[in-house]
Short mmCIF file of C-alpha atoms in Angstrom, two decimals:
data_model
loop_
_atom_site.label_atom_id
_atom_site.label_comp_id
_atom_site.label_asym_id
_atom_site.label_seq_id
_atom_site.Cartn_x
_atom_site.Cartn_y
_atom_site.Cartn_z
CA UNK A 1 -0.15 -0.23 0.08
CA UNK A 2 2.99 2.46 0.60
CA UNK A 3 4.48 1.45 -2.41
CA UNK A 4 1.58 2.44 -4.13
CA UNK A 5 0.98 5.43 -2.22
CA UNK A 6 4.40 6.67 -3.37
CA UNK A 7 3.05 6.55 -7.04
CA UNK A 8 0.46 8.68 -6.07
CA UNK A 9 2.13 11.25 -4.19
CA UNK A 10 4.66 12.65 -6.37
CA UNK A 11 4.52 16.19 -5.60
CA UNK A 12 5.39 18.11 -2.17
CA UNK A 13 2.14 19.43 -2.32
CA UNK A 14 0.24 16.23 -2.78
CA UNK A 15 2.02 14.72 -0.11
CA UNK A 16 1.43 18.37 2.58
CA UNK A 17 -2.24 17.46 1.55
CA UNK A 18 -2.73 13.84 2.23
CA UNK A 19 -0.32 14.27 5.74
CA UNK A 20 -3.12 17.08 6.87
CA UNK A 21 -5.86 14.40 6.52
CA UNK A 22 -3.96 11.13 8.06
CA UNK A 23 -3.44 14.01 10.82
CA UNK A 24 -6.76 14.98 11.17
CA UNK A 25 -8.30 10.78 11.00
CA UNK A 26 -5.37 9.91 13.69
CA UNK A 27 -6.53 12.55 15.68
CA UNK A 28 -10.00 12.07 15.26
CA UNK A 29 -9.75 8.05 15.93
CA UNK A 30 -7.06 7.66 18.72
CA UNK A 31 -7.82 4.40 19.21
CA UNK A 32 -7.25 3.73 15.17
CA UNK A 33 -3.26 2.92 15.23
CA UNK A 34 -3.10 2.31 11.57
CA UNK A 35 -3.67 6.21 11.36
CA UNK A 36 -0.68 7.46 13.20
CA UNK A 37 1.05 4.49 11.61
CA UNK A 38 0.76 6.22 8.66
CA UNK A 39 1.65 9.60 9.58
CA UNK A 40 5.03 8.48 10.23
CA UNK A 41 5.26 7.35 7.79
CA UNK A 42 4.31 10.66 5.75
CA UNK A 43 6.74 12.41 8.16
CA UNK A 44 9.53 9.74 7.32
CA UNK A 45 8.64 10.09 3.45
CA UNK A 46 8.79 14.26 4.13
CA UNK A 47 12.67 13.11 6.27
CA UNK A 48 10.46 14.65 9.41
CA UNK A 49 12.09 12.56 11.51
CA UNK A 50 11.85 14.10 14.75
CA UNK A 51 8.08 13.89 14.18
CA UNK A 52 7.74 10.43 13.07
CA UNK A 53 10.04 10.00 16.42
CA UNK A 54 6.83 11.23 18.10
CA UNK A 55 4.07 9.32 16.07
CA UNK A 56 5.96 6.51 16.77
CA UNK A 57 6.62 6.49 20.96
CA UNK A 58 2.51 6.91 20.60
CA UNK A 59 2.46 4.11 18.92
CA UNK A 60 4.75 2.25 20.81
CA UNK A 61 3.15 3.19 24.12
CA UNK A 62 -0.42 2.11 23.06
CA UNK A 63 0.73 -1.33 22.45
CA UNK A 64 2.64 -0.99 25.27
CA UNK A 65 5.74 -2.74 23.11
CA UNK A 66 8.57 -1.48 25.91
CA UNK A 67 10.43 0.41 23.05
CA UNK A 68 10.52 -2.04 20.69
CA UNK A 69 9.94 0.03 17.97
CA UNK A 70 11.33 3.19 19.32
CA UNK A 71 14.36 1.46 18.42
CA UNK A 72 13.82 -0.28 15.22
CA UNK A 73 13.07 4.01 13.95
CA UNK A 74 16.46 4.88 16.38
CA UNK A 75 18.46 2.31 13.49
CA UNK A 76 16.27 3.61 10.84
CA UNK A 77 17.57 6.89 11.80
CA UNK A 78 21.20 5.23 11.72
CA UNK A 79 20.54 4.25 8.92
CA UNK A 80 19.61 7.21 7.08
CA UNK A 81 22.30 9.28 8.83
CA UNK A 82 19.56 10.76 10.67
CA UNK A 83 21.59 11.03 14.28
CA UNK A 84 19.59 13.45 15.96
CA UNK A 85 16.19 11.79 16.00
CA UNK A 86 18.54 8.15 16.30
CA UNK A 87 19.70 9.11 19.37
CA UNK A 88 16.81 11.42 20.90
CA UNK A 89 14.82 7.13 19.60
CA UNK A 90 17.71 5.57 21.56
CA UNK A 91 17.46 8.02 25.24
CA UNK A 92 13.39 7.22 24.45
CA UNK A 93 14.24 3.46 24.79
CA UNK A 94 17.05 4.38 27.96
CA UNK A 95 14.80 6.37 29.90
CA UNK A 96 12.22 3.55 29.86
CA UNK A 97 14.79 2.34 32.84
CA UNK A 98 17.52 -0.20 33.28
CA UNK A 99 14.98 -3.08 34.01
CA UNK A 100 13.64 -3.05 30.49
CA UNK A 101 13.90 -5.20 27.57
CA UNK A 102 15.58 -3.29 25.14
CA UNK A 103 17.75 -1.24 28.05
CA UNK A 104 21.36 -2.07 27.34
CA UNK A 105 21.01 -3.19 24.09
CA UNK A 106 20.07 1.04 23.42
CA UNK A 107 22.73 2.05 25.52
CA UNK A 108 25.44 -0.23 22.89
CA UNK A 109 23.87 1.07 19.94
CA UNK A 110 23.79 4.79 20.93
CA UNK A 111 27.56 4.74 20.58
CA UNK A 112 27.33 3.76 17.32
CA UNK A 113 25.23 6.64 16.92
CA UNK A 114 27.05 8.60 18.51
CA UNK A 115 30.83 7.59 17.45
CA UNK A 116 28.69 7.61 13.34
CA UNK A 117 27.86 11.32 14.03
CA UNK A 118 31.33 12.41 15.25
CA UNK A 119 33.21 10.74 12.48
CA UNK A 120 30.57 13.00 10.13
CA UNK A 121 31.53 16.11 11.63
CA UNK A 122 34.73 17.58 9.86
CA UNK A 123 33.68 20.64 12.49
CA UNK A 124 33.62 18.53 15.45
CA UNK A 125 35.22 20.04 19.03
CA UNK A 126 37.11 18.72 21.72
CA UNK A 127 33.66 18.57 24.42
CA UNK A 128 32.10 16.58 21.35
CA UNK A 129 35.16 14.11 21.46
CA UNK A 130 34.70 14.49 25.81
CA UNK A 131 31.05 14.01 25.06
CA UNK A 132 31.16 10.46 23.44
CA UNK A 133 34.44 9.54 25.21
CA UNK A 134 32.07 9.56 28.90
CA UNK A 135 29.17 7.94 27.69
CA UNK A 136 31.71 4.59 26.27
CA UNK A 137 33.35 4.56 29.72
CA UNK A 138 29.87 4.90 31.77
CA UNK A 139 28.52 1.94 29.20
CA UNK A 140 31.32 0.00 29.88
CA UNK A 141 31.66 0.72 33.08
CA UNK A 142 27.58 -0.11 33.86
CA UNK A 143 28.32 -3.79 31.68
CA UNK A 144 31.44 -4.77 31.98
CA UNK A 145 31.18 -8.36 29.79
CA UNK A 146 31.33 -5.98 27.37
CA UNK A 147 35.12 -5.09 28.01
CA UNK A 148 35.92 -7.98 25.74
CA UNK A 149 33.46 -6.87 22.51
CA UNK A 150 33.15 -4.24 19.85
CA UNK A 151 32.58 -2.22 22.14
CA UNK A 152 35.79 -1.97 23.10
CA UNK A 153 37.94 -2.06 19.77
CA UNK A 154 35.47 0.91 19.14
CA UNK A 155 36.03 3.23 22.12
CA UNK A 156 40.14 2.50 21.09
CA UNK A 157 39.40 3.67 18.00
CA UNK A 158 37.76 6.75 19.34
CA UNK A 159 40.76 7.08 21.83
CA UNK A 160 43.15 7.03 19.20
CA UNK A 161 41.59 8.87 15.71
CA UNK A 162 39.64 11.87 17.82
CA UNK A 163 40.62 11.43 21.14
CA UNK A 164 44.57 11.32 19.64
CA UNK A 165 45.55 9.36 22.68
CA UNK A 166 47.27 6.49 21.84
CA UNK A 167 48.56 5.06 24.56
CA UNK A 168 44.98 4.86 25.89
CA UNK A 169 43.52 2.81 23.02
CA UNK A 170 46.62 0.97 23.23
CA UNK A 171 45.85 -0.03 27.30
CA UNK A 172 42.26 -0.77 25.92
CA UNK A 173 42.98 -3.14 22.98
CA UNK A 174 45.55 -4.81 25.22
CA UNK A 175 42.68 -5.54 27.73
CA UNK A 176 40.63 -7.43 25.79
CA UNK A 177 43.59 -8.92 23.95
CA UNK A 178 44.75 -10.40 27.85
CA UNK A 179 41.29 -11.38 28.71
CA UNK A 180 40.26 -14.86 28.52
CA UNK A 181 37.02 -15.06 26.77
CA UNK A 182 37.94 -12.06 24.56
CA UNK A 183 36.03 -12.82 21.55
CA UNK A 184 38.02 -14.76 18.65
CA UNK A 185 38.45 -11.97 16.12
CA UNK A 186 40.86 -9.87 19.25
CA UNK A 187 43.05 -12.77 19.38
CA UNK A 188 43.97 -13.23 15.09
#
């Protein structure tokens, strides 16, 4: 259905009119989730990821999905290089609490998003790097099992390339390679 709509809504004024219609229907029929879902889709087509996030979060809450749908949206935003919306969505899942099923996943994937955002920003600052470093340090402290996983390699990469702290990067990688239960890719 959505691909057929794309063919019909081939002009900006058509998609704007359709968005108004769907938005009105969504407000009038709040119990019909299909309207909210369609509105989120229209907003994504218009590259309004923050607006789409609000709709996705509404659906997630109504269906008591505990952040599953929002996490999927965060991943979509990350693939589309929409870092602000992705981080907004990851934070929304994290804010549900550490007893929720997607908390740890959202925290870990948010690191990928933050680092990628830094990599794509040619004008990043020391403060930007330090903020991402803090996120990695917090995550690895809260979830020490990840100290022998890919997140540690990514953290070392951050330290070497962006914080220009080669000694710390080497130390992080040595910690991984010296661990008995480190993933095989670290051992060579």
